[in-house]
Amino acid sequence: AQERDRARAAEAGVSAINEFLVDELLTAPTPAKAQGRPLSVADVLGNASRSVGYAFAKEPRLEVDVRSTLARSYLALGALPEARKHATVAHDILLRSAAQDPLAELRARTLLARVTLEEGHFADARRELEAIATAQEALAGGAHHDTLTTRSLLASALRKESEATRAEPVARQAMAAAAADTPPLHLIVM
């Protein structure tokens, strides 16, 4: 019964996020919303940014997911202040949450560290990524997707600090862990 309830809650969450994305992102360029001018991706993300807090006011975990996606989208556009804003709010919501989820909190910290790295604060990002990777390995193991993502970002931070000799073993360790966790192609049945 608990598994069924969790599955239903997850399905409802996916539906709510999909509805938000369709309403705020995909139908945004309608003539009424565009007011006669072409909309850029930044405009569409701005519309979603203004409404995400209201749309998910009673569903903080869904707000975390949407804000994290917005942060990654703004990162891809190079809009670092907006990326930091959404990543920070997502992290803060997780910290205030009654249902603690250490891996989700570490994912949010990784996203903030990624913003820090893109802002050019390489040493700060490296220190945070080292701490996050250590915690992720203790919680989920070295082959967990989150740990591998963090290790990859850590290698990037080290390279940007001109620490290639330290970056290489970190990157190799992440690749080896990923390879060890991936079945050989001949064992994958389609």
PDB file of N, CA and C in Angstrom, residues 78-128:
ATOM      1  N   GLY A  78      24.171  31.138 -19.653  1.00  0.00           N
ATOM      2  CA  GLY A  78      25.192  32.020 -19.100  1.00  0.00           C
ATOM      3  C   GLY A  78      24.616  33.103 -18.217  1.00  0.00           C
ATOM      4  N   ALA A  79      23.361  32.960 -17.808  1.00  0.00           N
ATOM      5  CA  ALA A  79      22.696  33.939 -16.935  1.00  0.00           C
ATOM      6  C   ALA A  79      22.928  33.504 -15.485  1.00  0.00           C
ATOM      7  N   LEU A  80      24.120  33.779 -14.997  1.00  0.00           N
ATOM      8  CA  LEU A  80      24.545  33.257 -13.693  1.00  0.00           C
ATOM      9  C   LEU A  80      23.779  33.820 -12.504  1.00  0.00           C
ATOM     10  N   PRO A  81      23.426  35.116 -12.463  1.00  0.00           N
ATOM     11  CA  PRO A  81      22.648  35.596 -11.306  1.00  0.00           C
ATOM     12  C   PRO A  81      21.297  34.881 -11.174  1.00  0.00           C
ATOM     13  N   GLU A  82      20.629  34.661 -12.311  1.00  0.00           N
ATOM     14  CA  GLU A  82      19.349  33.965 -12.272  1.00  0.00           C
ATOM     15  C   GLU A  82      19.538  32.505 -11.879  1.00  0.00           C
ATOM     16  N   ALA A  83      20.605  31.880 -12.383  1.00  0.00           N
ATOM     17  CA  ALA A  83      20.903  30.493 -12.022  1.00  0.00           C
ATOM     18  C   ALA A  83      21.133  30.380 -10.522  1.00  0.00           C
ATOM     19  N   ARG A  84      21.934  31.301  -9.966  1.00  0.00           N
ATOM     20  CA  ARG A  84      22.214  31.266  -8.526  1.00  0.00           C
ATOM     21  C   ARG A  84      20.933  31.455  -7.724  1.00  0.00           C
ATOM     22  N   LYS A  85      20.086  32.382  -8.152  1.00  0.00           N
ATOM     23  CA  LYS A  85      18.840  32.647  -7.420  1.00  0.00           C
ATOM     24  C   LYS A  85      18.006  31.374  -7.294  1.00  0.00           C
ATOM     25  N   HIS A  86      17.791  30.689  -8.404  1.00  0.00           N
ATOM     26  CA  HIS A  86      16.945  29.489  -8.369  1.00  0.00           C
ATOM     27  C   HIS A  86      17.626  28.342  -7.624  1.00  0.00           C
ATOM     28  N   ALA A  87      18.919  28.174  -7.807  1.00  0.00           N
ATOM     29  CA  ALA A  87      19.643  27.119  -7.099  1.00  0.00           C
ATOM     30  C   ALA A  87      19.617  27.369  -5.593  1.00  0.00           C
ATOM     31  N   THR A  88      19.747  28.618  -5.189  1.00  0.00           N
ATOM     32  CA  THR A  88      19.726  28.966  -3.763  1.00  0.00           C
ATOM     33  C   THR A  88      18.350  28.717  -3.155  1.00  0.00           C
ATOM     34  N   VAL A  89      17.303  29.144  -3.852  1.00  0.00           N
ATOM     35  CA  VAL A  89      15.949  28.925  -3.338  1.00  0.00           C
ATOM     36  C   VAL A  89      15.661  27.429  -3.224  1.00  0.00           C
ATOM     37  N   ALA A  90      16.057  26.645  -4.234  1.00  0.00           N
ATOM     38  CA  ALA A  90      15.840  25.194  -4.183  1.00  0.00           C
ATOM     39  C   ALA A  90      16.553  24.590  -2.974  1.00  0.00           C
ATOM     40  N   HIS A  91      17.791  24.994  -2.756  1.00  0.00           N
ATOM     41  CA  HIS A  91      18.560  24.487  -1.609  1.00  0.00           C
ATOM     42  C   HIS A  91      17.895  24.893  -0.290  1.00  0.00           C
ATOM     43  N   ASP A  92      17.484  26.140  -0.199  1.00  0.00           N
ATOM     44  CA  ASP A  92      16.845  26.620   1.035  1.00  0.00           C
ATOM     45  C   ASP A  92      15.553  25.873   1.337  1.00  0.00           C
ATOM     46  N   ILE A  93      14.768  25.582   0.306  1.00  0.00           N
ATOM     47  CA  ILE A  93      13.529  24.820   0.511  1.00  0.00           C
ATOM     48  C   ILE A  93      13.860  23.443   1.079  1.00  0.00           C
ATOM     49  N   LEU A  94      14.878  22.806   0.530  1.00  0.00           N
ATOM     50  CA  LEU A  94      15.263  21.481   1.036  1.00  0.00           C
ATOM     51  C   LEU A  94      15.727  21.545   2.490  1.00  0.00           C
ATOM     52  N   LEU A  95      16.447  22.597   2.838  1.00  0.00           N
ATOM     53  CA  LEU A  95      16.916  22.725   4.224  1.00  0.00           C
ATOM     54  C   LEU A  95      15.759  22.921   5.203  1.00  0.00           C
ATOM     55  N   ARG A  96      14.697  23.593   4.745  1.00  0.00           N
ATOM     56  CA  ARG A  96      13.534  23.839   5.613  1.00  0.00           C
ATOM     57  C   ARG A  96      12.557  22.671   5.643  1.00  0.00           C
ATOM     58  N   SER A  97      12.731  21.722   4.739  1.00  0.00           N
ATOM     59  CA  SER A  97      11.794  20.618   4.604  1.00  0.00           C
ATOM     60  C   SER A  97      11.807  19.715   5.829  1.00  0.00           C
ATOM     61  N   ALA A  98      10.622  19.324   6.243  1.00  0.00           N
ATOM     62  CA  ALA A  98      10.504  18.413   7.385  1.00  0.00           C
ATOM     63  C   ALA A  98      11.017  17.020   7.010  1.00  0.00           C
ATOM     64  N   ALA A  99      10.779  16.605   5.777  1.00  0.00           N
ATOM     65  CA  ALA A  99      11.243  15.305   5.305  1.00  0.00           C
ATOM     66  C   ALA A  99      12.655  15.467   4.755  1.00  0.00           C
ATOM     67  N   GLN A 100      13.626  15.171   5.575  1.00  0.00           N
ATOM     68  CA  GLN A 100      15.017  15.343   5.181  1.00  0.00           C
ATOM     69  C   GLN A 100      15.395  14.316   4.115  1.00  0.00           C
ATOM     70  N   ASP A 101      16.094  14.764   3.095  1.00  0.00           N
ATOM     71  CA  ASP A 101      16.586  13.909   2.022  1.00  0.00           C
ATOM     72  C   ASP A 101      18.031  14.321   1.763  1.00  0.00           C
ATOM     73  N   PRO A 102      18.974  13.655   2.434  1.00  0.00           N
ATOM     74  CA  PRO A 102      20.375  14.074   2.328  1.00  0.00           C
ATOM     75  C   PRO A 102      20.914  14.085   0.898  1.00  0.00           C
ATOM     76  N   LEU A 103      20.523  13.113   0.081  1.00  0.00           N
ATOM     77  CA  LEU A 103      21.021  13.100  -1.293  1.00  0.00           C
ATOM     78  C   LEU A 103      20.467  14.265  -2.099  1.00  0.00           C
ATOM     79  N   ALA A 104      19.209  14.608  -1.896  1.00  0.00           N
ATOM     80  CA  ALA A 104      18.624  15.762  -2.597  1.00  0.00           C
ATOM     81  C   ALA A 104      19.318  17.046  -2.161  1.00  0.00           C
ATOM     82  N   GLU A 105      19.611  17.165  -0.875  1.00  0.00           N
ATOM     83  CA  GLU A 105      20.302  18.360  -0.377  1.00  0.00           C
ATOM     84  C   GLU A 105      21.708  18.450  -0.971  1.00  0.00           C
ATOM     85  N   LEU A 106      22.387  17.319  -1.094  1.00  0.00           N
ATOM     86  CA  LEU A 106      23.720  17.306  -1.707  1.00  0.00           C
ATOM     87  C   LEU A 106      23.650  17.640  -3.196  1.00  0.00           C
ATOM     88  N   ARG A 107      22.583  17.185  -3.883  1.00  0.00           N
ATOM     89  CA  ARG A 107      22.385  17.552  -5.292  1.00  0.00           C
ATOM     90  C   ARG A 107      22.216  19.054  -5.429  1.00  0.00           C
ATOM     91  N   ALA A 108      21.452  19.649  -4.507  1.00  0.00           N
ATOM     92  CA  ALA A 108      21.237  21.100  -4.542  1.00  0.00           C
ATOM     93  C   ALA A 108      22.552  21.841  -4.276  1.00  0.00           C
ATOM     94  N   ARG A 109      23.349  21.329  -3.355  1.00  0.00           N
ATOM     95  CA  ARG A 109      24.658  21.941  -3.096  1.00  0.00           C
ATOM     96  C   ARG A 109      25.572  21.812  -4.306  1.00  0.00           C
ATOM     97  N   THR A 110      25.492  20.682  -5.004  1.00  0.00           N
ATOM     98  CA  THR A 110      26.300  20.492  -6.208  1.00  0.00           C
ATOM     99  C   THR A 110      25.917  21.522  -7.264  1.00  0.00           C
ATOM    100  N   LEU A 111      24.623  21.774  -7.406  1.00  0.00           N
ATOM    101  CA  LEU A 111      24.173  22.771  -8.380  1.00  0.00           C
ATOM    102  C   LEU A 111      24.697  24.160  -8.005  1.00  0.00           C
ATOM    103  N   LEU A 112      24.647  24.492  -6.731  1.00  0.00           N
ATOM    104  CA  LEU A 112      25.202  25.780  -6.289  1.00  0.00           C
ATOM    105  C   LEU A 112      26.712  25.844  -6.546  1.00  0.00           C
ATOM    106  N   ALA A 113      27.409  24.746  -6.303  1.00  0.00           N
ATOM    107  CA  ALA A 113      28.852  24.716  -6.563  1.00  0.00           C
ATOM    108  C   ALA A 113      29.141  24.866  -8.057  1.00  0.00           C
ATOM    109  N   ARG A 114      28.270  24.297  -8.877  1.00  0.00           N
ATOM    110  CA  ARG A 114      28.428  24.448 -10.336  1.00  0.00           C
ATOM    111  C   ARG A 114      28.276  25.915 -10.743  1.00  0.00           C
ATOM    112  N   VAL A 115      27.332  26.609 -10.125  1.00  0.00           N
ATOM    113  CA  VAL A 115      27.177  28.045 -10.398  1.00  0.00           C
ATOM    114  C   VAL A 115      28.436  28.785  -9.954  1.00  0.00           C
ATOM    115  N   THR A 116      28.922  28.454  -8.769  1.00  0.00           N
ATOM    116  CA  THR A 116      30.141  29.079  -8.244  1.00  0.00           C
ATOM    117  C   THR A 116      31.305  28.859  -9.207  1.00  0.00           C
ATOM    118  N   LEU A 117      31.419  27.658  -9.738  1.00  0.00           N
ATOM    119  CA  LEU A 117      32.471  27.343 -10.699  1.00  0.00           C
ATOM    120  C   LEU A 117      32.330  28.202 -11.957  1.00  0.00           C
ATOM    121  N   GLU A 118      31.118  28.314 -12.469  1.00  0.00           N
ATOM    122  CA  GLU A 118      30.873  29.121 -13.671  1.00  0.00           C
ATOM    123  C   GLU A 118      31.108  30.610 -13.412  1.00  0.00           C
ATOM    124  N   GLU A 119      30.939  31.039 -12.172  1.00  0.00           N
ATOM    125  CA  GLU A 119      31.205  32.437 -11.815  1.00  0.00           C
ATOM    126  C   GLU A 119      32.704  32.732 -11.736  1.00  0.00           C
ATOM    127  N   GLY A 120      33.516  31.680 -11.821  1.00  0.00           N
ATOM    128  CA  GLY A 120      34.964  31.865 -11.807  1.00  0.00           C
ATOM    129  C   GLY A 120      35.596  31.767 -10.432  1.00  0.00           C
ATOM    130  N   HIS A 121      34.854  31.337  -9.441  1.00  0.00           N
ATOM    131  CA  HIS A 121      35.386  31.167  -8.086  1.00  0.00           C
ATOM    132  C   HIS A 121      35.840  29.713  -7.929  1.00  0.00           C
ATOM    133  N   PHE A 122      36.927  29.381  -8.614  1.00  0.00           N
ATOM    134  CA  PHE A 122      37.352  27.999  -8.755  1.00  0.00           C
ATOM    135  C   PHE A 122      37.703  27.342  -7.421  1.00  0.00           C
ATOM    136  N   ALA A 123      38.450  28.025  -6.578  1.00  0.00           N
ATOM    137  CA  ALA A 123      38.866  27.435  -5.301  1.00  0.00           C
ATOM    138  C   ALA A 123      37.654  27.187  -4.394  1.00  0.00           C
ATOM    139  N   ASP A 124      36.737  28.142  -4.357  1.00  0.00           N
ATOM    140  CA  ASP A 124      35.523  27.956  -3.541  1.00  0.00           C
ATOM    141  C   ASP A 124      34.712  26.766  -4.049  1.00  0.00           C
ATOM    142  N   ALA A 125      34.560  26.682  -5.364  1.00  0.00           N
ATOM    143  CA  ALA A 125      33.812  25.572  -5.952  1.00  0.00           C
ATOM    144  C   ALA A 125      34.502  24.248  -5.647  1.00  0.00           C
ATOM    145  N   ARG A 126      35.824  24.213  -5.803  1.00  0.00           N
ATOM    146  CA  ARG A 126      36.566  22.979  -5.538  1.00  0.00           C
ATOM    147  C   ARG A 126      36.382  22.505  -4.106  1.00  0.00           C
ATOM    148  N   ARG A 127      36.515  23.415  -3.147  1.00  0.00           N
ATOM    149  CA  ARG A 127      36.365  23.033  -1.735  1.00  0.00           C
ATOM    150  C   ARG A 127      34.965  22.459  -1.470  1.00  0.00           C
ATOM    151  N   GLU A 128      33.951  23.116  -2.005  1.00  0.00           N
ATOM    152  CA  GLU A 128      32.585  22.645  -1.803  1.00  0.00           C
ATOM    153  C   GLU A 128      32.369  21.298  -2.492  1.00  0.00           C
TER     154      GLU A 128
END
